[in-house]
CSV table of C-alpha atoms and ligand atoms in Angstrom, one decimal:
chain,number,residue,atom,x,y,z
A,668,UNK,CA,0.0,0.0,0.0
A,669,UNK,CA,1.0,3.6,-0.5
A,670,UNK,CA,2.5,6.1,2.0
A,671,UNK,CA,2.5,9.4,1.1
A,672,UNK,CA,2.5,8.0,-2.8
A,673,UNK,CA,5.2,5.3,-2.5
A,674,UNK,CA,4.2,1.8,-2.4
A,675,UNK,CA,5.9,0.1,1.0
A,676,UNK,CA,5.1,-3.3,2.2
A,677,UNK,CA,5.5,-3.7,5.8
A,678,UNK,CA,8.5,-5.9,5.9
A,679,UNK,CA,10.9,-6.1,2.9
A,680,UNK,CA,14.5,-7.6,2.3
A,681,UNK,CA,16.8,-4.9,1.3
A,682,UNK,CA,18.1,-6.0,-2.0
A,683,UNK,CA,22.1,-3.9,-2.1
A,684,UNK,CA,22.9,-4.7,1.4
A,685,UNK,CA,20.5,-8.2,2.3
A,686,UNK,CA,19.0,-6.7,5.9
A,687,UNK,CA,15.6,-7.2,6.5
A,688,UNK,CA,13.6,-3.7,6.9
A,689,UNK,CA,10.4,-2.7,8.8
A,690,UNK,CA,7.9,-0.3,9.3
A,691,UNK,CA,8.6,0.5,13.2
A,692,UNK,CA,5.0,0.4,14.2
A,693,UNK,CA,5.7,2.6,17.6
A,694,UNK,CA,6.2,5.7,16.1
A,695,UNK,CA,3.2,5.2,14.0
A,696,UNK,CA,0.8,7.3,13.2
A,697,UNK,CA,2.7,10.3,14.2
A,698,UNK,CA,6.5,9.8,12.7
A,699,UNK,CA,7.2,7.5,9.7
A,700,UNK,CA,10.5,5.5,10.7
A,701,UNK,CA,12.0,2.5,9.3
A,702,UNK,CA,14.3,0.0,11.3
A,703,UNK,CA,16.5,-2.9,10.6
A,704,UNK,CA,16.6,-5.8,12.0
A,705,UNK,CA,19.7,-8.3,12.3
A,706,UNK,CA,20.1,-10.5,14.9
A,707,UNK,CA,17.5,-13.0,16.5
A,708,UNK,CA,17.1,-10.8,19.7
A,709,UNK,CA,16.4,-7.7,17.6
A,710,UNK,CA,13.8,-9.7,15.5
A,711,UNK,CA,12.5,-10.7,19.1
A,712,UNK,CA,12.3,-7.6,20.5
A,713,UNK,CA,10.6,-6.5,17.3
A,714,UNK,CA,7.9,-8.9,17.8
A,715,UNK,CA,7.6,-8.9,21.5
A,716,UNK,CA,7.5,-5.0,21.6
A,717,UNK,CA,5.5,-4.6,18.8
A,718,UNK,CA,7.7,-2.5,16.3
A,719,UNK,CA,5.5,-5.3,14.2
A,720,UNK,CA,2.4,-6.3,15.0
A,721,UNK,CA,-0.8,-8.2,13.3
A,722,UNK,CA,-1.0,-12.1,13.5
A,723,UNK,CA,0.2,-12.4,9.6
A,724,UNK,CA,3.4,-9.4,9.6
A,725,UNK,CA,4.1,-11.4,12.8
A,726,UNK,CA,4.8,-14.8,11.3
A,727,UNK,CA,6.6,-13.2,8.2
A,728,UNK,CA,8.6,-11.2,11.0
A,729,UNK,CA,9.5,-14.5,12.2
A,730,UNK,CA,10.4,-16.2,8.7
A,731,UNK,CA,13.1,-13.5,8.4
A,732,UNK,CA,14.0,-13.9,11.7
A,733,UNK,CA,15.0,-17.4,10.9
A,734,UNK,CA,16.5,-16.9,7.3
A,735,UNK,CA,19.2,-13.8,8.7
A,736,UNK,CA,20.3,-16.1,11.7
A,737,UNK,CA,20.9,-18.9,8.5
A,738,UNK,CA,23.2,-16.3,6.7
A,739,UNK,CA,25.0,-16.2,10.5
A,740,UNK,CA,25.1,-19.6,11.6
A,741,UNK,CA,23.4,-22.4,9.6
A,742,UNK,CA,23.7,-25.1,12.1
A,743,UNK,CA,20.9,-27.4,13.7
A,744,UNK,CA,21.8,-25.8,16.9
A,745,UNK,CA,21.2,-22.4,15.5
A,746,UNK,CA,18.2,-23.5,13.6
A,747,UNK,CA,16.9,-24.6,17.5
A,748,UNK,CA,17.8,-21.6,18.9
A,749,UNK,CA,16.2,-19.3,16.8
A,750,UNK,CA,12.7,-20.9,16.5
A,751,UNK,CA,12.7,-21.0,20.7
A,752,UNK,CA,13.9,-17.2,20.9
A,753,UNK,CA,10.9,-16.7,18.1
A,754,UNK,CA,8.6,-18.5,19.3
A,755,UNK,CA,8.6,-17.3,22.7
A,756,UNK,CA,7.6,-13.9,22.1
A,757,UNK,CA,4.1,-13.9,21.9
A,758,UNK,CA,1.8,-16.3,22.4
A,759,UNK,CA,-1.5,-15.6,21.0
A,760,UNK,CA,-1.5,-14.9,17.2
A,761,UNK,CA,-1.1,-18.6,15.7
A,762,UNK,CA,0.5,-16.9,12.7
A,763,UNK,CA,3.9,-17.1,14.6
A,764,UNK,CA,4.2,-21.0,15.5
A,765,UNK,CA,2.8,-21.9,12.0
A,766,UNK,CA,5.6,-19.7,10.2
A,767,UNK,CA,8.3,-21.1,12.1
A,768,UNK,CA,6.8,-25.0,12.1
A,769,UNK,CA,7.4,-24.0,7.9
A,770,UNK,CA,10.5,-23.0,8.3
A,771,UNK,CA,12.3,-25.9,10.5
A,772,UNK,CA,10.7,-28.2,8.5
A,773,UNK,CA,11.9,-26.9,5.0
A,774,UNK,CA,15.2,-26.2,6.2
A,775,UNK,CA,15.8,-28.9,9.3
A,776,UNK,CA,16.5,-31.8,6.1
A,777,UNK,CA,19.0,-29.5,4.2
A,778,UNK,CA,22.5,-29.4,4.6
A,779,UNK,CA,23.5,-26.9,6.7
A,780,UNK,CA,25.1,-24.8,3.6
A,781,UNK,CA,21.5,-24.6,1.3
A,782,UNK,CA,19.7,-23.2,4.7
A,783,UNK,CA,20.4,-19.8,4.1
A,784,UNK,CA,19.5,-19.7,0.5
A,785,UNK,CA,16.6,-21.9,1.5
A,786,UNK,CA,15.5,-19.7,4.3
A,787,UNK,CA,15.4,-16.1,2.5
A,788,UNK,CA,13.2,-17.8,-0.7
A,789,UNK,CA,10.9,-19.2,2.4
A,790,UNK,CA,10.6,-16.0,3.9
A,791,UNK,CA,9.8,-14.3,0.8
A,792,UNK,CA,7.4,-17.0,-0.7
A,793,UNK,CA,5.4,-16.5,2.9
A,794,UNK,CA,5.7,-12.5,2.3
A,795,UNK,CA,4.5,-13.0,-1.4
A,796,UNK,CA,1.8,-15.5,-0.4
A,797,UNK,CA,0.0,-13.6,2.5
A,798,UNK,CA,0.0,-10.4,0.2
A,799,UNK,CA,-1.9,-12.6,-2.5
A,800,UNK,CA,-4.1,-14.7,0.1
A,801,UNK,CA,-5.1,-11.0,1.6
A,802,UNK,CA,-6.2,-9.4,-2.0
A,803,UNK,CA,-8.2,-12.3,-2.5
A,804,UNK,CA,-10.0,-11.9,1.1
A,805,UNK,CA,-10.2,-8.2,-0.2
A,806,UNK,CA,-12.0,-9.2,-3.7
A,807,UNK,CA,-14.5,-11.8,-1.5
A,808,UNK,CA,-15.1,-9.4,0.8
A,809,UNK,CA,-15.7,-6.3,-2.0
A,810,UNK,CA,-19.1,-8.7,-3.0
A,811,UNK,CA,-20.1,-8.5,0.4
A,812,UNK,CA,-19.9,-4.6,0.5
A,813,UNK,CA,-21.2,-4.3,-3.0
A,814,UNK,CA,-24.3,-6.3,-1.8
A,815,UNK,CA,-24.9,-4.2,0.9
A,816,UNK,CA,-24.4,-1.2,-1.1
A,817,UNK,CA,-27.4,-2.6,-3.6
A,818,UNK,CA,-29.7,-3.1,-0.6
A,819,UNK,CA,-29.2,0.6,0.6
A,820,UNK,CA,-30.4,4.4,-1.7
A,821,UNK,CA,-28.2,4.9,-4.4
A,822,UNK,CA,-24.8,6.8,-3.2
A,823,UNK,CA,-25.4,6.3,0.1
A,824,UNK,CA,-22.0,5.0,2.2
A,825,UNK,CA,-21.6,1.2,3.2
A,826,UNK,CA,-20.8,1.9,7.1
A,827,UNK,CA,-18.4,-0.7,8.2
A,828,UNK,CA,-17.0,-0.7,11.6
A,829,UNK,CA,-13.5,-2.4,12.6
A,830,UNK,CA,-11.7,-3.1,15.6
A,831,UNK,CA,-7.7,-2.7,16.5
A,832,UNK,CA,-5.6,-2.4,13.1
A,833,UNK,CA,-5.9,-5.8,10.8
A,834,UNK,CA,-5.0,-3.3,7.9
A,835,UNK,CA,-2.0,-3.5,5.7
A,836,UNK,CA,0.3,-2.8,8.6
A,837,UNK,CA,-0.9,-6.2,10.4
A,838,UNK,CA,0.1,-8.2,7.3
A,839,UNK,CA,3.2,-8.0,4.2
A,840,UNK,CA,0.1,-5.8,2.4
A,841,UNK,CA,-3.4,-5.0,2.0
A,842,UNK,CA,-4.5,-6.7,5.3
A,843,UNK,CA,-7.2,-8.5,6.1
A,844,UNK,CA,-10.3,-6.7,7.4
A,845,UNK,CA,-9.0,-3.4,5.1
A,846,UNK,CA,-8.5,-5.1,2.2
A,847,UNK,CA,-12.2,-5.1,1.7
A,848,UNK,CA,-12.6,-1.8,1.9
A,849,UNK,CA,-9.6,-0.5,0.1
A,850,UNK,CA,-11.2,-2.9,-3.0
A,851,UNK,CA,-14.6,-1.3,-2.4
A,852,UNK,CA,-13.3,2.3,-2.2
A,853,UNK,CA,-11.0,1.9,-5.7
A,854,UNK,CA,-14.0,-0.1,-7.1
A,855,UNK,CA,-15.7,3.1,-6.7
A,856,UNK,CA,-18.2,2.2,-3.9
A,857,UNK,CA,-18.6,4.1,-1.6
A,858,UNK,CA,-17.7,3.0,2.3
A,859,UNK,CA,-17.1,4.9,5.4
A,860,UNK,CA,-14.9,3.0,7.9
A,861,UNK,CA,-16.1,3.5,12.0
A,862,UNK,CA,-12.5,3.0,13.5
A,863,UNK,CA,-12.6,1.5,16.6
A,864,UNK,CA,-10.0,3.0,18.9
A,865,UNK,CA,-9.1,-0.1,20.4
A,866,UNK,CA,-7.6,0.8,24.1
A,867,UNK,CA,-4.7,0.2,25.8
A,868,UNK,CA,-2.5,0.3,22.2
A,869,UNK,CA,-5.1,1.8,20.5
A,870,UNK,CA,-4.2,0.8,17.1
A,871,UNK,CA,-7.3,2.2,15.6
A,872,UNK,CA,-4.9,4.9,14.9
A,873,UNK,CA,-3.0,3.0,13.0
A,874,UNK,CA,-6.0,2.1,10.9
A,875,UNK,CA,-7.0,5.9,10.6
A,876,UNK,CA,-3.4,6.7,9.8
A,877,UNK,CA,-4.1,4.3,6.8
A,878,UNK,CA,-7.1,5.1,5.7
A,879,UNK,CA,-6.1,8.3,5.4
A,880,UNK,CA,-3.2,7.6,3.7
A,881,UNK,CA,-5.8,5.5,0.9
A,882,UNK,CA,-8.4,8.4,1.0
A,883,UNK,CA,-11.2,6.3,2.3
A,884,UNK,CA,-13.3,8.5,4.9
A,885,UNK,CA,-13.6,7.4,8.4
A,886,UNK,CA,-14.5,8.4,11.8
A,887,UNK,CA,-12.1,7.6,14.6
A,888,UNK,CA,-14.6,6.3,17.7
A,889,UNK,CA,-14.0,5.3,21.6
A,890,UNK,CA,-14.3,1.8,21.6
A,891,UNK,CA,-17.4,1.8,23.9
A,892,UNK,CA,-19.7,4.2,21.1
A,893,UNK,CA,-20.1,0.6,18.8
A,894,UNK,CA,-23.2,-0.4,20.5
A,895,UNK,CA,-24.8,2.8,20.3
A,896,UNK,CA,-24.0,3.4,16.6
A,897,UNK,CA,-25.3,-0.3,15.9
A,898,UNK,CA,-28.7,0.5,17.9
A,899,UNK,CA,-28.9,3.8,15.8
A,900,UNK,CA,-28.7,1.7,12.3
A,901,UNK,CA,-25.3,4.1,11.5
A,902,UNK,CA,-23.5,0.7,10.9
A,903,UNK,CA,-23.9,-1.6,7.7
A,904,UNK,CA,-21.4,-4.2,9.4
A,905,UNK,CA,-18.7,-5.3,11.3
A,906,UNK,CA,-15.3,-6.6,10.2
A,907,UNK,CA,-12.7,-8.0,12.2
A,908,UNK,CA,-9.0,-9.3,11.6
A,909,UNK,CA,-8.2,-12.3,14.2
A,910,UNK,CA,-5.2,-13.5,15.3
A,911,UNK,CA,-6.4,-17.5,15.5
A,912,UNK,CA,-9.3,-19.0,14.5
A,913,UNK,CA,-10.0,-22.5,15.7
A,914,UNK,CA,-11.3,-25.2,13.8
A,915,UNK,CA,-15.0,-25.2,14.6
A,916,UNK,CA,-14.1,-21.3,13.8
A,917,UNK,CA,-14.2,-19.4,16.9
A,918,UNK,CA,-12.3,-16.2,16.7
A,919,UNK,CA,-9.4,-15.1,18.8
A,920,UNK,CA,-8.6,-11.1,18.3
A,921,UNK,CA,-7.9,-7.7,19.9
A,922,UNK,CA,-9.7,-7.5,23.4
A,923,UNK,CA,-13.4,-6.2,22.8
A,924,UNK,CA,-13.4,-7.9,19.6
A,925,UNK,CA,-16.1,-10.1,21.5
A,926,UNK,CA,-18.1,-7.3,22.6
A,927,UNK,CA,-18.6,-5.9,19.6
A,928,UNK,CA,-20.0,-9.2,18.4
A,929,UNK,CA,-22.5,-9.4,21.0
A,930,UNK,CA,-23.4,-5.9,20.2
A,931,UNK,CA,-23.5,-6.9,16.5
A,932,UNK,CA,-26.1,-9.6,17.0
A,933,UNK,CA,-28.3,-7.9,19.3
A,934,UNK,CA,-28.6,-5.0,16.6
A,935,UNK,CA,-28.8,-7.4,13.6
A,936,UNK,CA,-25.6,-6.5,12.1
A,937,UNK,CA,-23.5,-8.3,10.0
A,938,UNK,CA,-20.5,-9.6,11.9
A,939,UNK,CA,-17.6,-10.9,9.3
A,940,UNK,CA,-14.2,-11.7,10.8
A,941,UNK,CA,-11.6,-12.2,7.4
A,942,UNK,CA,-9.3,-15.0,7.7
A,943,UNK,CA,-6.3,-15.7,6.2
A,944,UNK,CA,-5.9,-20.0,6.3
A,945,UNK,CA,-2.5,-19.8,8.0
A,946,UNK,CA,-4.3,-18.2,11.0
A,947,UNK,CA,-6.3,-21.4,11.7
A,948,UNK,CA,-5.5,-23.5,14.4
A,949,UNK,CA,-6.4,-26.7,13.3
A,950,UNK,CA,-5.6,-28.2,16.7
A,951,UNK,CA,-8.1,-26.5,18.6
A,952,UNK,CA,-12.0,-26.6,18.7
A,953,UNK,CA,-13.1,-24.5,22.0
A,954,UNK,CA,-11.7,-20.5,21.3
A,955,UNK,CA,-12.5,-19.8,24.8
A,956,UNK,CA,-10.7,-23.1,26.8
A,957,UNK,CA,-7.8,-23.8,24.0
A,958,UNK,CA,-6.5,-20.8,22.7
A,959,UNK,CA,-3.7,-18.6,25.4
A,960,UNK,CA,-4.2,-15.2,25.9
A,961,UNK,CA,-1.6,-12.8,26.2
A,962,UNK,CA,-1.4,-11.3,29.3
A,963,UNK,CA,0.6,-7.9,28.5
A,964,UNK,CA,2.1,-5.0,30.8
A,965,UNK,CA,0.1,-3.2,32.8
A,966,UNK,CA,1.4,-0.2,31.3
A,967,UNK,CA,-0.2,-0.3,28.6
A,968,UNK,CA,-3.2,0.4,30.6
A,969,UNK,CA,-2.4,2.3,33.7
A,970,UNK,CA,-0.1,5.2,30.9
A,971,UNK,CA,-1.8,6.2,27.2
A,972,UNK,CA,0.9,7.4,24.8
A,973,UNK,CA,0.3,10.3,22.5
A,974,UNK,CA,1.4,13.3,21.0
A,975,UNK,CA,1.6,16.7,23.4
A,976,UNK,CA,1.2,20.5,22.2
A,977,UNK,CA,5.0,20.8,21.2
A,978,UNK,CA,4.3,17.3,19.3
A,979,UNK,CA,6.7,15.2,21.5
A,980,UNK,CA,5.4,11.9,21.4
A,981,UNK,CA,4.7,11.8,25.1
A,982,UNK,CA,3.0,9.1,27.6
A,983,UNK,CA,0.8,10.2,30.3
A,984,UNK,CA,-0.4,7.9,33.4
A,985,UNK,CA,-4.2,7.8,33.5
A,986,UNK,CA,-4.8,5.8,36.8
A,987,UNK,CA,-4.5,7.0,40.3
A,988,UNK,CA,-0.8,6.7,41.8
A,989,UNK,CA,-0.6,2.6,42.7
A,990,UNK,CA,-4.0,1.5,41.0
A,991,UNK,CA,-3.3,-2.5,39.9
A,992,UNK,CA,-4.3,-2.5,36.4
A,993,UNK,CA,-5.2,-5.6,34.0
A,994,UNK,CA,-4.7,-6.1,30.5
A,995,UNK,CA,-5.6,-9.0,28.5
A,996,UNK,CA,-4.6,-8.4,25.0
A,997,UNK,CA,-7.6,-10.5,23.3
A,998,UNK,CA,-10.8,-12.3,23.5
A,999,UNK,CA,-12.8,-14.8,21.8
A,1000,UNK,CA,-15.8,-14.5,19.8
A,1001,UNK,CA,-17.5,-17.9,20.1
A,1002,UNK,CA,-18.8,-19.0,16.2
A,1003,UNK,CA,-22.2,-18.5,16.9
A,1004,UNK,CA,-22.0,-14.8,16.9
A,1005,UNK,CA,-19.8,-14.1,13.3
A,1006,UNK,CA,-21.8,-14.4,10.6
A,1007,UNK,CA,-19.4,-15.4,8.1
A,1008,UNK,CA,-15.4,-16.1,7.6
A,1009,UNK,CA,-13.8,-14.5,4.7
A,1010,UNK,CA,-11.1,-16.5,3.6
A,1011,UNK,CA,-9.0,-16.0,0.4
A,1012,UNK,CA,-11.0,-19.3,-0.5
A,1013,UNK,CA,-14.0,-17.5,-0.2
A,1014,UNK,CA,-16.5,-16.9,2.4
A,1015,UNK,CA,-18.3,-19.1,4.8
A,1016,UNK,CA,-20.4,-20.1,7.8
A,1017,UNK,CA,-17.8,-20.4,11.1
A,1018,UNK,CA,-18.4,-23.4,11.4
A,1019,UNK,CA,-16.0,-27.0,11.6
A,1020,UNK,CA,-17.9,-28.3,8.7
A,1021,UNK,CA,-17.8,-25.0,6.7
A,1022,UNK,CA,-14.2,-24.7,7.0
A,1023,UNK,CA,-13.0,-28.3,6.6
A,1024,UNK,CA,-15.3,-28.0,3.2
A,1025,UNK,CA,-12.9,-24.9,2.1
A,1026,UNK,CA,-9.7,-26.7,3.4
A,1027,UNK,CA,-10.2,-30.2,2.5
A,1028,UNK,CA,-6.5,-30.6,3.1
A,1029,UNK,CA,-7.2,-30.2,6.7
A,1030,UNK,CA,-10.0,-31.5,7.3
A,1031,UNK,CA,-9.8,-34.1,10.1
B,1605,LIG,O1,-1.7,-7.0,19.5
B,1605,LIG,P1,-1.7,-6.8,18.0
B,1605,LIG,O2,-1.7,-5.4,17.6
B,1605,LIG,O3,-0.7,-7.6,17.3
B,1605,LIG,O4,-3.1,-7.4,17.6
B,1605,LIG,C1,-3.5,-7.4,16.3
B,1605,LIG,C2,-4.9,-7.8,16.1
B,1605,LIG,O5,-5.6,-8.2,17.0
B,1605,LIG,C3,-5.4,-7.9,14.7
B,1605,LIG,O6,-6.8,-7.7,14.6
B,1605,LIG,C4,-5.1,-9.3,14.1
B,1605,LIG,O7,-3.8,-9.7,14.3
B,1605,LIG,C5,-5.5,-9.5,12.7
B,1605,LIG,S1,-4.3,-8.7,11.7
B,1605,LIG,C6,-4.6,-8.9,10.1
């Protein structure tokens, strides 16, 4: 996608001097920085500390990850080492293990002198396949808008609302629950996005700072004004990014994803959720009993981060002095609340049957 006119994915190989490059999502949306990352703690860090973030920019984070410790040291030991540093940095988004379960498997059989070769082509063929599995989850999803846009007065906006940032910063490009909307908008349709702000990292900014960037109008909102938009008919439908969905296709994302659902369904709203396949757990059927939940620093809660009136980026503590503080970073939205998946295979019912009939190749 574009920034300020120039196309950028979100993670990229430089090509004169090999380093892997990223969008450092901290600074986001008020400075536009880019950061390299080398060695497996600083592709850690990246991910733990979310200079990346999104389920899908997470795993390709992670493919890198692997394929710059290959040009280092290409031995099994090093191979080890790096998955456990990887995988250990966050636990939710499924995106992660599945990335690095490709990569030792592709590489574990080589000799240790084809791994790095091996590892950059993996990483790239995972970049190159999630920004093709997310355009086709944009074109699926474009018939959904352009239905609702028929069933509304000529002109009028499709209102879609969206929680925490599954846009093209979550994922190599387009992402998930943007890509949609960034196919409806330069289809010509016309869609306004309600942006969820999506408290304690609020990355709904991150979604208006793309938006923006696309020209697709939006409204920034407090994640608590969703409900009262839905009872108010000012929203069309919902869509959601999520960061693993199980097999019987419950949804793991961003805390309050689950809220929104229940406010979805009470209100008669659409609820979508788009799904890339490599964000399916396979291995678990019950969201709510199977799937770990990050726990992250109270911080995040107790201190907001924004920009003051000399336009230092600045964080200010919003709780009393020694207030304990909370903060689960997602929920799940049990299957019976979304009304469909869209997948790059196209959409269907969350359901086990609906999904294992998309993904034959694992079904069972
Ligand atoms: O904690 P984050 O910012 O990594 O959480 C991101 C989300 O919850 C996204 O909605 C999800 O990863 C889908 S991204 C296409």
């Amino acid at each position: 996608m574009k920034v300020n006119g120039t196309h950028f994915r979100s993670i990229w190989r430089d090509e004169a001097t090999g380093v892997v490059r990223i969008i450092d999502q901290r600074r986001l949306p008020y400075r536009f920085e880019i950061a390299t990352l080398s060695s497996p703690d600083e592709f850690a860090a990246a991910i733990r500390d979310m200079w990346v973030r999104g389920a899908p920019l997470i795993g390709a984070t992670a493919a890198f990850g692997v394929a710059a410790q290959m040009s280092r040291n290409a031995s099994d030991a090093s191979l080890d080492e790096v998955c456990t540093i990887l995988n250990g940095t966050r636990p939710t988004a499924i995106n992660l293990r599945w990335a690095l379960d490709r990569c030792r498997s592709a590489l574990s059989p080589l000799a240790p002198e084809k791994r790095a070769d091996a590892a950059w082509t993996l990483a790239q063929d995972i970049s190159d396949e999630d920004t093709e599995i997310n355009r086709q989850i944009g074109l699926h999803g474009l018939e959904l808008i352009r239905e609702t846009a028929a069933s509304k007065p000529a002109g009028e906006a499709v209102r879609i609302l969206t929680h925490c940032n599954a846009g093209w910063l979550a994922t190599v490009d387009w992402g998930t629950a943007t890509s949609p909307v960034y196919h409806a908008h330069d289809a010509g349709l016309n869609v306004h996005v309600w942006v969820d702000e999506t408290r304690p990292r609020n990355q709904g900014a991150l979604t208006a700072w793309e938006l923006g960037q696309h020209g697709v109008p939006h409204n920034y909102i407090v994640d608590n004004a969703g409900g009262h938009l839905m009872q108010h008919e000012q929203v069309d439908m919902v869509i959601t990014g999520t960061d693993r969905t199980t097999a019987q296709g419950d949804v793991c994302n961003k805390i309050g994803t689950y809220l929104k659902a229940l406010a979805a369904r009470d209100n008669g709203v659409p609820f979508y959720v788009a799904l890339p396949s490599p964000t399916i757990d396979w291995t678990v059927t019950d969201g709510i009993t199977g799937i770990p939940i990050e726990e992250r620093s109270g911080l995040e809660t107790s201190h907001i981060q924004g920009l003051n009136k000399a336009g230092d980026l600045t964080a200010v503590q919003v709780t009393p002095q020694g207030t304990g503080v909370g903060n689960p970073a997602f929920d799940v939205t049990p299957n019976r609340l979304v009304t469909g998946l869209i997948t790059e295979r196209g959409v269907c019912e969350a359901s086990a049957r609906a999904l294992a009939g998309l993904f034959p190749e694992h079904a069972g």
